Amino acid sequence: MTAALNLGGVPTVGTPPTEQAQSLAHVLALVRARLAQTRPDVARVSGYGRTVVTERLGQLIDAGMIEEGETGSIPRGRAPRLLSFRPKAGVILAAELETNDITVGVTDLDGTILSSRQVPHTMTPDVEVSIATLDKALDAVLSDAGIARDRVWGMGLGVPFPVEYGSARAIATPGWNAWDGYNLREHFERRLGAPTWTDNDVNLMALGEARAGLARGIDDFAYVRVGRGVGGGIVSGGRLHRGAQGAAGAIGHIKVAETSAVICRCGSTGCLQTVASGGALLGIATQLAASGASPQLQQKLAQLGHVELEDLAAAARDGDRAANVALETSAQYLGTAIATLVNLHNPALVLLGGPVVGLSQAYLANVRAEVLRKALPLATRNLRIEISPLGDRTGLIGAAAMVVDELLSPQMLDSWVSLGTPRALIDRGARP
Amino acid sequence: MTAALNLGGVPTVGTPPTEQAQSLAHVLALVRARLAQTRPDVARVSGYGRTVVTERLGQLIDAGMIEEGETGSIPRGRAPRLLSFRPKAGVILAAELETNDITVGVTDLDGTILSSRQVPHTMTPDVEVSIATLDKALDAVLSDAGIARDRVWGMGLGVPFPVEYGSARAIATPGWNAWDGYNLREHFERRLGAPTWTDNDVNLMALGEARAGLARGIDDFAYVRVGRGVGGGIVSGGRLHRGAQGAAGAIGHIKVAETSAVICRCGSTGCLQTVASGGALLGIATQLAASGASPQLQQKLAQLGHVELEDLAAAARDGDRAANVALETSAQYLGTAIATLVNLHNPALVLLGGPVVGLSQAYLANVRAEVLRKALPLATRNLRIEISPLGDRTGLIGAAAMVVDELLSPQMLDSWVSLGTPRALIDRGARP
Amino acid sequence: MTAALNLGGVPTVGTPPTEQAQSLAHVLALVRARLAQTRPDVARVSGYGRTVVTERLGQLIDAGMIEEGETGSIPRGRAPRLLSFRPKAGVILAAELETNDITVGVTDLDGTILSSRQVPHTMTPDVEVSIATLDKALDAVLSDAGIARDRVWGMGLGVPFPVEYGSARAIATPGWNAWDGYNLREHFERRLGAPTWTDNDVNLMALGEARAGLARGIDDFAYVRVGRGVGGGIVSGGRLHRGAQGAAGAIGHIKVAETSAVICRCGSTGCLQTVASGGALLGIATQLAASGASPQLQQKLAQLGHVELEDLAAAARDGDRAANVALETSAQYLGTAIATLVNLHNPALVLLGGPVVGLSQAYLANVRAEVLRKALPLATRNLRIEISPLGDRTGLIGAAAMVVDELLSPQMLDSWVSLGTPRALIDRGARP
Amino acid sequence: MTAALNLGGVPTVGTPPTEQAQSLAHVLALVRARLAQTRPDVARVSGYGRTVVTERLGQLIDAGMIEEGETGSIPRGRAPRLLSFRPKAGVILAAELETNDITVGVTDLDGTILSSRQVPHTMTPDVEVSIATLDKALDAVLSDAGIARDRVWGMGLGVPFPVEYGSARAIATPGWNAWDGYNLREHFERRLGAPTWTDNDVNLMALGEARAGLARGIDDFAYVRVGRGVGGGIVSGGRLHRGAQGAAGAIGHIKVAETSAVICRCGSTGCLQTVASGGALLGIATQLAASGASPQLQQKLAQLGHVELEDLAAAARDGDRAANVALETSAQYLGTAIATLVNLHNPALVLLGGPVVGLSQAYLANVRAEVLRKALPLATRNLRIEISPLGDRTGLIGAAAMVVDELLSPQMLDSWVSLGTPRALIDRGARP
């Protein structure tokens, strides 16, 4: 345990949870991670006294999260019984609200997806419409999985806005004010009766990659998603780095371009998002069609009255120079921004996701080349940059992981374990 | 303790040190931070059994790091005796090797500086010259403090290169190859007989600010130094974020300018350092003098054959427009880079240091305005940007803190505590 | 007559036309400009001997270009008869071939438009289709005016490509190769039986402005047209400056932007045309709609599947910030390019034309402000920048003026005057 | 004679000088250019009547500018006597006032330099000091040539400011106000007793190249000088294009860079001059030395306290990467600006002069490559870009040519020819 650094000339161990809370969570974590599989193991590995161990295990077994199995067989004497974590003790609802669709899923406490669905939906400033659609989708996926609502231990929601994690407030951009004021946590806690956490969608994808993707076991990594916008999630020293207000990872808004013609959704100009997102590429494709710089896109525009992102990708595949340059340049802009992230954070891995990164075969190569060109050699020496093979499930996995992490954190676990289920906290209005 | 996230769908607690090592360091940390001041306190706060507590305290008292004081007085019965940390148990040597000078100091285990000196020195590709100068300065500062070399428990060194922290290798830039191969740790461990750690100078300044400056108690902050070059140190979640190769915080090399005329020391172009450092301002001052765009600087150039940074500052104070624009623009470039850092990292505090930030009264205001203009509103809502009042001592304090943190970390502490002093590890060739 | 400068240390008067040709054209010019209205006037103003004057006037009267009118009345003796130019001696066909339409007109020798029509037409790489449409339009406009083809003295054509004026070759851009090889002059001379000249469309608009617009009487001016592309025409010292290959005035291809994402029709990047043309604004409007940065455009896109330039203008009028910034920035880019033109050419007047300059009321103000900001004070001190009130007729007027200038130039006039009509040159295959 | 274009729908021949003035200048030009070498020739080529020719030749012979030589021999009858121009009829003083030196010369009417000298001199805001130095230099060069002041027919002066040609006012930049108000023409006309003309130095170099350099006989060309600043002169259709205020050719102030750190002497930012001039390169060299990016320059700086332009060139020759990149980039910036000039002006030739263009062997190649990359293919197809072999004499030749052109222009010539010498105009206060 590296000591943290914030008490005068002397480092502190933080404002600690109570010893009760801390040891409860620690014992659960040791069993869950199979670092201790018997009662003597738990005592030995933790250093806790026998009384403490017995008491904590008792609470966890009562809550159904740990079960004591068969007696093991050892050379001499009666073997201790094996302890194991019960991922089916509760279920988690996970949801991702995106600009063009909603994805929902049901998982166990290990994050294994039991059922999921995706629903088309155009997000508008009218928050109630989106929430109603989401409610319906959640009901449907529970029904798909044959699970009653009262077995839900918690819900995790990803939204395409920065989220002040502590207060669960989404920080909406200009023109989306209704979202800003909306209390998402309150709505879902009231409707579902289970504790709810909300975070930025890309943070949750990063978390999903850290748990179930290429980033497993990597302490310092970043996830970057390029879709209609561009977002990032940063893991530092094995922990999601949310920053002081939960705004960390906003790679889509770092300034990479001089142009001031295109206002970003954030209200500023020059943002990566204004030159490397799907929306930016759609604008470029339209211009190439209108100016005649791409004859193939020009024809599409004449035929259909508009062009789509897939037309740009098709033109590029057919060798159209303008289309290829547009995709290459967007990859280079992304590379420039990632080089900056690499210079500042020096991750071991950068994972790319989202629809744009797959528009061209050369995309990844262009990103990599630009990062190598613009980041410090030391920081790129062992750097891997990959396209995430997990695809769209990352966000759900991350949302579930967020909820489980929170439910099993010392203070929270301590607050509900004696009540048998986290739902009791909502029921009693006692959520910490 | 928030669980870290890297074992499949299940988070892990990391490859843990042995229970012995972990509890030893934990007990010391509790006493040092005054979270536990008696034996019963230690047992209660840690949850450790009485045997464990007794054994660990015994080791720490034997090594001279904890002492047991007077018996306290309580209403009824004999009070337990008070435990306290002994900062004078050992001394630490701290050193900063900079391009134009060397600073050395002696501190106690709390980082209190007992004695220090600064020696002028021009760093060149000839590493031996710098090392010899540094050796002499270290001897001198020990002699100033009246401390014998064999009381030194460890040495911390900051260098103006990125450092691969694990291997203690400085990663020198083109033209400085001799530094690249030089084994700094080996040299000082052999010469001083005490364990040595090396890190990038600005990382150590950040650490110093976290321990003894405005950043005390702030989990997410960044330190940015603008001198001959520009460097940064990032603290994430209360810990120095060094990144996968120790290269994190390289804010001086993020690309903020389109110009490709000026090669950076890193070999690339467009780096912040090429437009916002003292070296960049000196170049601009020279151009303004040569072109006649600044009459005042032109006169200086005619008189002296060259101009200095202080001439630029003086011209700005006298109202020279070109000089003011140069300083403002350099501050804006710094602001642009800090906005990027803020978007990615969302710190609560950014501290500025180094000689350039003091060249103009408006400097800080210009930096702040640019950050507000270019970073996300959510990330700047509560952001503080300040000039560090600690000044030049930050680096020494940080170097000492690094050494103490390492000496008292679980694995390291466990390896030497029974030998009485960390020096024994070097003596026996047994440094972990 | 300012001597031109190209013979060693001694200036030359150029390779002169024969004296016969020169005096013929000069006499016609004096009468046409009413600088000499009687035979004695012509002799006095020109300095030519009586024989020369008599002979030249005879030729011009025979060709129907000058008529001798009533005897004037003077105090004493018989007054000389008044000479006047006959603009109806012949008619000129004028045509503009644009990307989206074709405009044709019939004018007299003074450039007065007798009849005109505009025909919708989408220009494609298939040159024959465009030529056939143009042929039909020319027939129609002659028929509108009740004029037989054999009264046509010449034809002038503007095309949206640079034209090597001497060879009448259009220099087409990549993807438009068929146009490149097509001999426009040959086609029209064969079909119409009259000499034909071709120039870049914007050069002809500049010429039109110089003859009939705000630029009348101004020696140094520039015309800039912002439509689907951006083009310019430059008048230097009272003459259209075509440059060595007829490529002068290519303001749409000067580099004003750093971006390399959008390939220009010319195959390069960063061209003014890629950031300030109608095509560029359509691309930006699409992006603002797709990203949601402009809620109003986003709604349009959702309703119609695409947005149009007029939607951007409407959003701007309704106060949409993103739309206004897009139009302002495009005006600023135009201003940057015009500032460059102003620094290099120092015109007294810059006239703006084309559909984009009218999209926003603030457009002209933004252009002007940027020019003032970026051009030398000396060059902007008396500079006027205006939107041309002539509108679309400029090009036809210029095309006709080009033809008349050529027909009445010394060498050309001399070659056909004795034949009675310029058509005879084509008939005999004797065009100089 | 191509008709100029500025009278309504009908082109005009300009506000003409009187017939007397026009024919006088035309007859002189024909003889001077050897287009007519006998009286009958003059009548035939000009078309003027015998009386006019006799009268004009008489005036020119009386003024000593034309002499009638030996009778030629022809097959039959008495041959006419040969007419020739007398370049020694008068002498011209030519001067260039530069930032670091003054060059003066005496020439005949053909621009042949009879004597010249260069005097070191640092131009300051104190105009009187410069004028006094110039006065002395002019006296000295006349004395060198053994020519009395009263044989001087005119003086031509080049200054490193834009000049409003008509009023002879230099338009000085901020900080040089004293120059702004100074009446250079009045001073020299009073002191020398001969008509004086002033123009921007680089305009005169362009004129010199047009008369005696690689640009002889080329109608459309541009001269670009890169010294402490960057300036240009443009020739359009065989005539120096001065523009409406004499500010044309200001290539040094077109915007090629985004940087706003360096104020130009003109008060603006981003000017070519701030990135491609000698002053800019000196600033870069200083920065490379200070930052250590160029070890060789760093050493020079350590040794001498400053670096010079020649050190940069030497480092580049020795293979120093940073020095080479600095020179290459400055050449590319120049190429970008020239590409813009080429797109707007389409010259057949661009000549480069000044000390910077010779700092590196690769300079010209870099300029050419950038022009090819950024200008329209049509405009570069036959474009030549060369370094002027004339070197420093160009300016003097151009200054003399300006004076002779003016003295022999119709209106001016007519005003003094009957007085025998242009000096009489000053004497009588009768300069037109």
mmCIF file of C-alpha atoms in Angstrom, chain A residues 1 4-11 13 19 26 29-30 32-33 35 44-49 52 110 162 164 169 171 207 210-212 216-217 219-220 234-251 253-255 258 266 268 340-341 343-348 373-374 376 378-379 381-382 405 410, chain B residues 1 4-6 8-11 13 17 19 22 26 29-30 32-33 35 44-49 52 110 162 164 169 171 207 210-211 216-217 219-220 234-251 253-255 258 266 268 340-341 343-348 373-374 376 378-379 381-382 405 410:
data_model
loop_
_atom_site.group_PDB
_atom_site.id
_atom_site.type_symbol
_atom_site.label_atom_id
_atom_site.label_comp_id
_atom_site.label_asym_id
_atom_site.label_seq_id
_atom_site.Cartn_x
_atom_site.Cartn_y
_atom_site.Cartn_z
ATOM 1 C CA MET A 1 0.000 0.000 0.000
ATOM 2 C CA ALA A 4 -1.195 8.848 -0.097
ATOM 3 C CA LEU A 5 0.136 12.343 0.216
ATOM 4 C CA ASN A 6 -1.803 15.009 1.953
ATOM 5 C CA LEU A 7 -1.014 15.839 5.522
ATOM 6 C CA GLY A 8 1.662 18.500 5.881
ATOM 7 C CA GLY A 9 5.153 17.140 5.637
ATOM 8 C CA VAL A 10 3.750 13.770 6.674
ATOM 9 C CA PRO A 11 1.674 11.609 4.321
ATOM 10 C CA VAL A 13 -3.801 7.336 4.931
ATOM 11 C CA GLU A 19 -12.387 0.070 11.203
ATOM 12 C CA HIS A 26 -11.397 -5.966 2.936
ATOM 13 C CA ALA A 29 -12.477 -8.334 -1.373
ATOM 14 C CA LEU A 30 -9.983 -11.021 -0.295
ATOM 15 C CA ARG A 32 -13.942 -12.343 -3.953
ATOM 16 C CA ALA A 33 -10.459 -12.119 -5.478
ATOM 17 C CA LEU A 35 -6.703 -14.312 -2.219
ATOM 18 C CA ARG A 44 -3.372 -14.672 7.903
ATOM 19 C CA VAL A 45 -3.568 -12.532 4.780
ATOM 20 C CA SER A 46 -5.362 -9.640 6.449
ATOM 21 C CA GLY A 47 -3.561 -9.694 9.777
ATOM 22 C CA TYR A 48 -6.953 -9.181 11.492
ATOM 23 C CA GLY A 49 -7.633 -10.899 14.793
ATOM 24 C CA VAL A 52 -12.813 -9.560 13.747
ATOM 25 C CA ASP A 110 -19.501 -10.282 -11.403
ATOM 26 C CA PRO A 162 -19.924 14.954 -18.114
ATOM 27 C CA GLU A 164 -20.345 15.445 -11.388
ATOM 28 C CA ARG A 169 -25.628 15.739 -11.733
ATOM 29 C CA ILE A 171 -23.597 18.791 -16.731
ATOM 30 C CA LEU A 207 -14.207 0.824 -16.620
ATOM 31 C CA ALA A 210 -10.472 -2.433 -17.351
ATOM 32 C CA ARG A 211 -12.636 -5.278 -16.056
ATOM 33 C CA ALA A 212 -13.348 -7.359 -19.105
ATOM 34 C CA ARG A 216 -7.397 -6.015 -17.644
ATOM 35 C CA GLY A 217 -4.464 -5.836 -15.292
ATOM 36 C CA ASP A 219 -2.613 0.168 -14.192
ATOM 37 C CA ASP A 220 -2.379 3.162 -16.538
ATOM 38 C CA ILE A 234 -8.552 7.589 -17.992
ATOM 39 C CA VAL A 235 -7.367 4.930 -15.559
ATOM 40 C CA SER A 236 -4.470 6.001 -13.338
ATOM 41 C CA GLY A 237 -2.742 3.580 -11.016
ATOM 42 C CA GLY A 238 -5.558 1.067 -11.480
ATOM 43 C CA ARG A 239 -8.358 3.515 -10.634
ATOM 44 C CA LEU A 240 -10.752 5.442 -12.845
ATOM 45 C CA HIS A 241 -9.467 9.002 -12.730
ATOM 46 C CA ARG A 242 -12.591 11.162 -12.519
ATOM 47 C CA GLY A 243 -10.894 14.361 -11.380
ATOM 48 C CA ALA A 244 -12.119 16.982 -8.972
ATOM 49 C CA GLN A 245 -15.564 17.457 -10.606
ATOM 50 C CA GLY A 246 -15.883 14.219 -12.562
ATOM 51 C CA ALA A 247 -14.926 16.056 -15.744
ATOM 52 C CA ALA A 248 -11.626 14.272 -16.390
ATOM 53 C CA GLY A 249 -11.025 12.551 -19.702
ATOM 54 C CA ALA A 250 -12.607 15.260 -21.848
ATOM 55 C CA ILE A 251 -10.282 14.556 -24.754
ATOM 56 C CA HIS A 253 -12.591 19.191 -26.052
ATOM 57 C CA ILE A 254 -8.867 19.616 -26.111
ATOM 58 C CA LYS A 255 -7.832 22.182 -28.694
ATOM 59 C CA GLU A 258 -6.913 26.632 -35.256
ATOM 60 C CA CYS A 266 -19.443 22.811 -25.588
ATOM 61 C CA SER A 268 -15.936 26.650 -27.713
ATOM 62 C CA THR A 340 -1.046 14.951 -25.760
ATOM 63 C CA LEU A 341 -2.785 12.493 -23.476
ATOM 64 C CA ASN A 343 2.663 13.049 -22.913
ATOM 65 C CA LEU A 344 0.621 13.994 -19.868
ATOM 66 C CA HIS A 345 -0.456 10.539 -18.626
ATOM 67 C CA ASN A 346 2.009 8.087 -20.121
ATOM 68 C CA PRO A 347 -0.410 5.135 -20.255
ATOM 69 C CA ALA A 348 0.663 1.628 -21.194
ATOM 70 C CA ARG A 373 5.402 11.545 -34.340
ATOM 71 C CA LYS A 374 4.081 13.849 -31.633
ATOM 72 C CA LEU A 376 7.811 11.784 -26.383
ATOM 73 C CA LEU A 378 10.012 7.568 -23.777
ATOM 74 C CA ALA A 379 6.238 7.620 -23.481
ATOM 75 C CA ARG A 381 8.455 3.163 -26.278
ATOM 76 C CA ASN A 382 6.153 0.426 -24.972
ATOM 77 C CA ASP A 405 -17.724 -1.322 -6.737
ATOM 78 C CA PRO A 410 -16.406 0.025 2.873
ATOM 79 C CA MET B 1 -9.655 1.665 0.796
ATOM 80 C CA ALA B 4 -8.348 -1.158 -7.549
ATOM 81 C CA LEU B 5 -9.605 -2.559 -10.797
ATOM 82 C CA ASN B 6 -7.664 -5.154 -12.607
ATOM 83 C CA GLY B 8 -11.215 -9.812 -14.886
ATOM 84 C CA GLY B 9 -14.784 -8.932 -13.992
ATOM 85 C CA VAL B 10 -13.667 -8.889 -10.363
ATOM 86 C CA PRO B 11 -11.509 -6.093 -8.976
ATOM 87 C CA VAL B 13 -6.373 -5.615 -4.260
ATOM 88 C CA PRO B 17 3.149 -7.205 -0.107
ATOM 89 C CA GLU B 19 1.019 -9.357 5.538
ATOM 90 C CA GLN B 22 1.865 -4.410 5.045
ATOM 91 C CA HIS B 26 0.446 0.540 8.256
ATOM 92 C CA ALA B 29 1.771 5.323 9.079
ATOM 93 C CA LEU B 30 -0.975 5.441 11.749
ATOM 94 C CA ARG B 32 3.232 9.062 12.103
ATOM 95 C CA ALA B 33 -0.064 10.631 11.043
ATOM 96 C CA LEU B 35 -4.287 8.630 13.823
ATOM 97 C CA ARG B 44 -8.620 -0.430 17.308
ATOM 98 C CA VAL B 45 -7.978 1.711 14.257
ATOM 99 C CA SER B 46 -6.176 -0.979 12.310
ATOM 100 C CA GLY B 47 -8.285 -3.958 13.357
ATOM 101 C CA TYR B 48 -5.072 -5.937 13.786
ATOM 102 C CA GLY B 49 -4.823 -8.471 16.609
ATOM 103 C CA VAL B 52 0.506 -8.354 15.515
ATOM 104 C CA ASP B 110 9.598 14.859 8.122
ATOM 105 C CA PRO B 162 12.266 12.297 -17.734
ATOM 106 C CA GLU B 164 12.110 5.806 -15.845
ATOM 107 C CA ARG B 169 17.390 5.691 -15.756
ATOM 108 C CA ILE B 171 16.050 9.442 -20.507
ATOM 109 C CA LEU B 207 5.566 16.166 -4.512
ATOM 110 C CA ALA B 210 1.706 18.222 -2.061
ATOM 111 C CA ARG B 211 3.552 17.879 1.239
ATOM 112 C CA ARG B 216 -1.568 19.947 0.899
ATOM 113 C CA GLY B 217 -4.668 17.862 1.260
ATOM 114 C CA ASP B 219 -6.217 14.870 -4.169
ATOM 115 C CA ASP B 220 -6.040 16.040 -7.792
ATOM 116 C CA ILE B 234 0.509 15.447 -11.848
ATOM 117 C CA VAL B 235 -1.060 14.178 -8.647
ATOM 118 C CA SER B 236 -4.074 11.928 -9.167
ATOM 119 C CA GLY B 237 -6.161 10.680 -6.276
ATOM 120 C CA GLY B 238 -3.494 11.801 -3.801
ATOM 121 C CA ARG B 239 -0.654 9.993 -5.544
ATOM 122 C CA LEU B 240 2.069 11.229 -7.885
ATOM 123 C CA HIS B 241 1.018 9.984 -11.301
ATOM 124 C CA ARG B 242 4.249 8.840 -12.933
ATOM 125 C CA GLY B 243 2.666 6.781 -15.705
ATOM 126 C CA ALA B 244 3.827 3.538 -17.243
ATOM 127 C CA GLN B 245 7.435 4.676 -17.903
ATOM 128 C CA GLY B 246 7.712 7.606 -15.513
ATOM 129 C CA ALA B 247 7.193 9.999 -18.395
ATOM 130 C CA ALA B 248 3.864 11.459 -17.255
ATOM 131 C CA GLY B 249 3.470 15.198 -16.842
ATOM 132 C CA ALA B 250 5.436 16.141 -19.960
ATOM 133 C CA ILE B 251 3.344 19.250 -20.516
ATOM 134 C CA HIS B 253 6.046 18.697 -25.068
ATOM 135 C CA ILE B 254 2.373 18.861 -25.842
ATOM 136 C CA LYS B 255 1.772 20.460 -29.208
ATOM 137 C CA GLU B 258 1.779 25.107 -35.703
ATOM 138 C CA CYS B 266 13.052 16.553 -27.662
ATOM 139 C CA SER B 268 10.016 17.440 -32.300
ATOM 140 C CA THR B 340 -5.710 20.657 -22.091
ATOM 141 C CA LEU B 341 -4.368 19.268 -18.847
ATOM 142 C CA ASN B 343 -9.796 18.902 -19.688
ATOM 143 C CA LEU B 344 -7.999 15.599 -19.344
ATOM 144 C CA HIS B 345 -7.230 15.586 -15.635
ATOM 145 C CA ASN B 346 -9.738 17.958 -14.019
ATOM 146 C CA PRO B 347 -7.524 18.991 -11.095
ATOM 147 C CA ALA B 348 -8.748 21.144 -8.224
ATOM 148 C CA ARG B 373 -11.543 30.304 -22.423
ATOM 149 C CA LYS B 374 -10.330 26.887 -23.547
ATOM 150 C CA LEU B 376 -14.670 22.937 -20.180
ATOM 151 C CA LEU B 378 -17.391 22.101 -15.563
ATOM 152 C CA ALA B 379 -13.666 21.564 -15.144
ATOM 153 C CA ARG B 381 -15.887 25.884 -12.127
ATOM 154 C CA ASN B 382 -13.911 25.433 -8.911
ATOM 155 C CA ASP B 405 7.969 7.473 1.173
ATOM 156 C CA PRO B 410 5.821 -1.830 3.080
#
